[in-house]
Coordinates of C-alpha atoms in Angstrom, one line a residue:
M1 CA 22.9 -27.1 30.1
A2 CA 24.1 -23.9 29.6
F3 CA 23.1 -21.8 26.4
T4 CA 24.8 -19.0 25.4
N5 CA 23.1 -15.6 22.8
K6 CA 24.1 -17.8 19.8
D7 CA 21.9 -20.7 21.0
V8 CA 18.8 -18.1 22.1
M9 CA 20.0 -16.6 18.2
D10 CA 20.1 -19.7 16.2
L11 CA 16.8 -20.5 18.0
R12 CA 15.5 -17.2 16.6
A13 CA 16.7 -18.0 13.5
K14 CA 15.0 -21.0 12.9
T15 CA 11.1 -20.3 15.0
G16 CA 11.2 -16.5 13.8
V17 CA 9.9 -16.4 17.4
G18 CA 10.9 -13.5 19.7
M19 CA 14.4 -13.5 22.1
M20 CA 13.0 -12.7 24.9
D21 CA 10.4 -15.7 24.1
C22 CA 13.4 -18.1 22.3
K23 CA 15.8 -16.9 25.6
K24 CA 12.5 -17.8 28.1
A25 CA 11.8 -21.7 26.0
L26 CA 15.6 -22.2 26.2
T27 CA 15.7 -21.4 30.4
E28 CA 13.5 -23.9 30.6
A29 CA 14.1 -26.6 28.4
D30 CA 17.8 -26.6 29.9
G31 CA 19.4 -25.1 26.9
D32 CA 18.4 -28.2 25.1
M33 CA 17.4 -26.7 21.6
E34 CA 14.8 -29.4 20.2
K35 CA 13.3 -29.0 23.0
A36 CA 13.3 -25.7 23.1
I37 CA 12.0 -25.5 20.0
E38 CA 9.2 -27.8 21.2
I39 CA 8.0 -25.7 24.8
L40 CA 8.2 -22.8 22.0
R41 CA 5.3 -24.9 19.7
E42 CA 3.1 -26.3 23.3
K43 CA 2.5 -22.8 23.8
G44 CA 1.4 -21.5 20.6
M45 CA 4.0 -21.0 18.1
A46 CA 4.0 -24.1 17.1
T47 CA 3.4 -22.4 12.3
S48 CA 5.0 -20.1 13.1
A49 CA 8.6 -23.0 13.7
K50 CA 7.3 -24.9 11.4
R51 CA 7.1 -22.0 8.3
A52 CA 10.3 -20.8 9.5
G53 CA 12.7 -22.4 6.5
K54 CA 10.4 -21.2 3.8
I55 CA 11.2 -18.3 1.9
A56 CA 9.2 -14.9 2.4
S57 CA 9.6 -12.7 -0.2
Q58 CA 6.3 -11.5 -1.4
G59 CA 4.2 -8.5 1.1
I60 CA 3.6 -4.9 1.2
V61 CA 4.9 -1.5 1.5
E62 CA 2.7 0.3 4.3
A63 CA 2.4 3.7 5.6
Y64 CA 1.4 5.0 9.0
S65 CA 1.0 8.2 10.5
D66 CA -0.5 9.0 14.1
G67 CA 0.1 12.3 14.2
K68 CA 3.3 12.6 16.6
Y69 CA 4.8 10.4 13.8
A70 CA 4.8 9.1 10.3
V71 CA 6.0 5.2 9.6
L72 CA 6.9 3.2 6.4
V73 CA 7.2 -0.1 6.7
E74 CA 7.5 -3.7 4.7
V75 CA 6.7 -6.8 5.9
N76 CA 7.2 -10.0 3.9
C77 CA 4.9 -13.3 3.1
E78 CA 5.6 -16.0 0.9
S79 CA 2.5 -15.7 -1.5
D80 CA 1.1 -12.9 -3.4
F81 CA -1.9 -14.2 -2.7
V82 CA -1.2 -13.7 1.2
A83 CA -0.4 -10.0 0.8
R84 CA -3.1 -9.2 -1.2
G85 CA -5.7 -10.1 1.6
E86 CA -7.3 -8.1 3.8
Q87 CA -6.2 -10.3 7.8
Y88 CA -2.4 -9.9 6.2
K89 CA -2.8 -6.2 5.5
A90 CA -4.8 -4.8 9.0
F91 CA -1.7 -6.6 10.4
V92 CA 0.5 -5.2 8.9
N93 CA -1.4 -1.4 9.5
E94 CA -1.2 -3.1 13.8
V95 CA 3.1 -3.1 13.3
A96 CA 3.3 0.3 11.5
K97 CA 1.0 2.0 14.1
Y98 CA 3.3 -0.3 16.5
I99 CA 6.5 1.3 15.2
A100 CA 4.4 4.6 15.2
E101 CA 4.1 3.7 19.2
N102 CA 7.1 2.6 20.6
D103 CA 10.7 3.1 21.2
V104 CA 12.3 1.2 18.6
K105 CA 15.0 1.4 16.2
T106 CA 15.2 -2.0 14.4
A107 CA 13.3 -4.8 12.7
E108 CA 14.5 -7.2 15.4
E109 CA 13.4 -4.9 18.2
V110 CA 9.3 -4.6 16.5
T111 CA 9.6 -8.5 16.2
E112 CA 10.6 -9.1 19.4
G113 CA 8.1 -6.6 21.1
M114 CA 4.6 -7.9 18.9
S115 CA 6.5 -11.8 19.1
V116 CA 3.3 -13.4 20.5
A117 CA 0.7 -10.9 18.0
L118 CA 3.5 -11.6 15.1
A119 CA 2.6 -15.4 16.2
E120 CA -0.4 -15.5 16.2
A121 CA -1.5 -13.9 12.7
V122 CA 1.2 -16.9 11.4
A123 CA -1.6 -19.6 12.7
K124 CA -4.4 -17.5 11.6
I125 CA -2.5 -16.8 8.3
G126 CA -0.2 -19.8 7.2
E127 CA 2.2 -18.4 6.3
K128 CA 5.9 -17.4 7.3
I129 CA 6.1 -14.0 8.2
A130 CA 9.3 -11.5 8.5
I131 CA 9.1 -7.6 9.4
R132 CA 11.7 -6.4 7.0
R133 CA 12.8 -2.8 7.6
F134 CA 11.5 0.3 8.5
V135 CA 11.9 4.2 8.3
K136 CA 10.5 6.8 11.3
Y137 CA 9.6 10.7 11.2
E138 CA 9.1 11.8 13.5
V139 CA 6.1 15.5 12.6
K140 CA 7.9 18.7 13.7
D141 CA 8.5 22.0 12.3
N142 CA 7.3 20.0 8.9
T143 CA 5.4 18.5 6.2
L144 CA 5.1 14.9 5.2
E145 CA 3.9 13.0 2.9
S146 CA 3.5 9.0 2.3
Y147 CA 3.1 7.3 -0.9
I148 CA 2.0 4.3 -1.6
H149 CA 1.7 3.3 -5.5
M150 CA 0.4 -0.6 -6.9
G151 CA -0.9 -1.8 -3.0
G152 CA 1.8 -1.9 -1.3
K153 CA 4.7 -3.1 -4.2
I154 CA 6.5 0.4 -3.8
G155 CA 6.4 2.4 -0.9
V156 CA 7.8 6.8 0.1
L157 CA 7.8 9.1 3.1
V158 CA 9.3 12.1 2.0
E159 CA 9.6 15.2 4.7
L160 CA 8.6 18.3 4.0
S161 CA 9.1 22.0 4.8
A162 CA 6.9 23.4 7.2
G163 CA 3.0 24.4 5.8
C164 CA 3.9 22.9 2.2
N165 CA 1.2 22.6 -0.5
K166 CA -0.8 19.6 0.2
E167 CA -1.2 19.1 -3.4
V168 CA 2.3 19.4 -4.0
A169 CA 3.8 17.3 -1.2
H170 CA 1.8 14.5 -2.7
D171 CA 3.2 14.9 -6.1
V172 CA 6.8 14.7 -5.4
A173 CA 5.7 11.6 -2.9
M174 CA 4.4 10.3 -6.3
Q175 CA 7.5 11.8 -8.3
I176 CA 10.3 9.6 -6.0
A177 CA 8.1 6.3 -6.6
A178 CA 8.2 7.2 -9.8
A179 CA 11.3 8.2 -10.7
N180 CA 13.2 6.7 -8.2
P181 CA 15.9 9.3 -7.3
S182 CA 18.4 8.3 -5.7
Y183 CA 19.2 11.8 -3.0
V184 CA 17.5 15.0 -3.3
K185 CA 20.4 17.6 -4.2
I186 CA 23.1 17.6 -6.5
D187 CA 25.1 18.4 -2.9
E188 CA 24.1 14.9 -1.5
V189 CA 25.7 13.4 -4.5
P190 CA 29.4 11.5 -2.3
K191 CA 32.4 13.6 -5.1
E192 CA 33.2 9.8 -5.5
E193 CA 30.3 8.5 -7.3
V194 CA 30.9 11.2 -9.3
E195 CA 34.5 10.6 -10.1
K196 CA 33.6 6.9 -11.1
E197 CA 30.9 8.7 -13.1
K198 CA 33.0 10.8 -14.3
E199 CA 35.6 7.9 -15.5
I200 CA 33.5 6.0 -16.5
L201 CA 32.0 8.4 -19.6
K202 CA 36.0 9.0 -19.8
A203 CA 35.9 5.9 -21.6
Q204 CA 32.4 5.5 -23.6
A205 CA 34.2 9.1 -25.3
L206 CA 37.4 7.5 -25.9
N207 CA 36.0 4.1 -27.0
E208 CA 33.6 5.2 -29.2
D209 CA 34.5 5.5 -33.5
K210 CA 35.7 8.6 -34.3
P211 CA 38.4 10.3 -32.2
K212 CA 38.0 13.2 -30.7
P213 CA 40.1 15.9 -29.1
L214 CA 40.6 16.4 -25.3
N215 CA 38.6 19.2 -24.8
I216 CA 35.7 17.5 -27.0
I217 CA 35.4 15.0 -24.0
E218 CA 35.6 17.3 -21.2
K219 CA 32.4 19.2 -23.0
M220 CA 31.0 15.6 -23.7
I221 CA 31.2 14.5 -19.7
E222 CA 30.3 17.4 -18.5
G223 CA 27.0 17.2 -20.8
R224 CA 26.8 13.5 -19.2
I225 CA 27.0 14.4 -15.7
N226 CA 24.2 17.2 -15.8
K227 CA 22.3 14.3 -17.3
Y228 CA 23.4 12.1 -15.0
Y229 CA 21.8 14.3 -11.8
K230 CA 18.6 14.6 -13.5
E231 CA 18.1 10.5 -12.8
V232 CA 20.2 10.6 -9.4
C233 CA 18.1 13.8 -7.7
L234 CA 15.1 14.8 -7.3
V235 CA 15.0 17.8 -8.0
E236 CA 16.8 18.2 -11.0
Q237 CA 14.4 15.8 -12.8
P238 CA 12.1 16.8 -14.8
F239 CA 8.2 16.6 -13.2
V240 CA 6.7 13.9 -14.3
K241 CA 3.6 15.6 -14.5
D242 CA 5.1 18.0 -17.0
P243 CA 8.0 17.1 -17.9
D244 CA 9.4 20.8 -18.8
K245 CA 9.5 21.6 -15.3
T246 CA 11.9 19.9 -13.0
I247 CA 11.2 19.5 -9.4
K248 CA 13.3 22.3 -8.3
A249 CA 10.9 24.8 -10.3
L250 CA 7.7 23.2 -9.3
L251 CA 9.4 23.0 -5.5
K252 CA 10.5 26.8 -5.8
E253 CA 6.8 27.8 -7.3
N254 CA 5.8 26.5 -4.4
G255 CA 8.2 28.2 -1.2
A256 CA 8.8 24.7 0.0
D257 CA 11.8 22.6 -0.2
V258 CA 12.3 18.2 0.7
K259 CA 14.2 17.9 3.3
K260 CA 14.7 13.7 3.2
F261 CA 12.8 10.8 1.9
T262 CA 12.8 7.3 1.7
R263 CA 11.9 4.6 -1.7
F264 CA 10.6 1.3 -0.7
V265 CA 10.6 -1.3 -3.1
M266 CA 8.2 -4.7 -1.7
G267 CA 11.0 -7.8 -2.2
E268 CA 14.0 -5.6 -3.0
G269 CA 17.2 -8.1 -3.0
L270 CA 15.7 -10.7 -1.4
E271 CA 16.0 -14.5 -2.4
K272 CA 12.9 -15.6 -5.0
K273 CA 10.6 -19.0 -4.2
E274 CA 10.5 -20.9 -7.3
E275 CA 7.5 -22.0 -8.4
N276 CA 5.1 -24.0 -11.0
L277 CA 2.6 -21.6 -11.9
A278 CA -0.1 -24.5 -11.5
D279 CA 0.8 -25.7 -8.4
E280 CA 1.4 -22.1 -7.3
V281 CA -3.0 -21.7 -8.9
Q282 CA -4.2 -25.0 -6.8
A283 CA -2.4 -23.7 -3.6
Q284 CA -4.2 -20.1 -3.9
I285 CA -7.5 -22.5 -4.5
A286 CA -6.6 -24.8 -1.8
S287 CA -6.2 -21.7 0.2
A288 CA -9.6 -19.8 -0.8
K289 CA -11.7 -23.2 0.2
K290 CA -10.8 -22.8 2.9
A291 CA -10.7 -18.8 4.1

């Protein structure tokens, strides 16, 4: 029985196993989906297949650098208990190292390339593991700095100009983690986003109790837009370690510049598992006894 690329994708979705292994299993099973799942289980990927329907909404964000590339990656699992374990952290570090050392562009390619290691990790740890997303910066005439907050709940990777002071680079990475900017500079903010914000601010001003002349409203909007820029643009933000100074001033003092950054918050946008607290505690005790 023939099978299609969609069948391969469906098998991957059901099992969490890499694309090539799914294709081989379907070939061996002559296109029979259930038989292909059995084949994957027989080849030591049983745990991956059994846990495929679980929700992986916990995990950690990890940073890694090998001197040539710097990587920021998010890998998800099912419980915070597992995410805090050394075995899980070691696997996430292995994922980050694989990304740095290989020409991969998507999380799917990483999952594919690490299918065997991923299946082994799932079997050992006993939870579904999903390589969700990553960024990879090349070390080239620049300064790269990473910062991991709260044991992997927030991760930042920032690229600054070459020769940037290490302490300044670290402070900027911490600033991004704490203040959550969306852009580096004002000119990066899309015009349509600014116009939309102005429309909202104008409507707010018009709806206030006391009516104001249009010229006053325009000045109010200008002031509020500047405040908006301080929220969304990194260099306009007050420095968290010295609020009297902006990040722009900090960079100027040190002859540095920020080129780009990435900020990951673990689990943002993912479906969360609803679980009774008592059941969660019992599950953690059971897992600890098995360890």
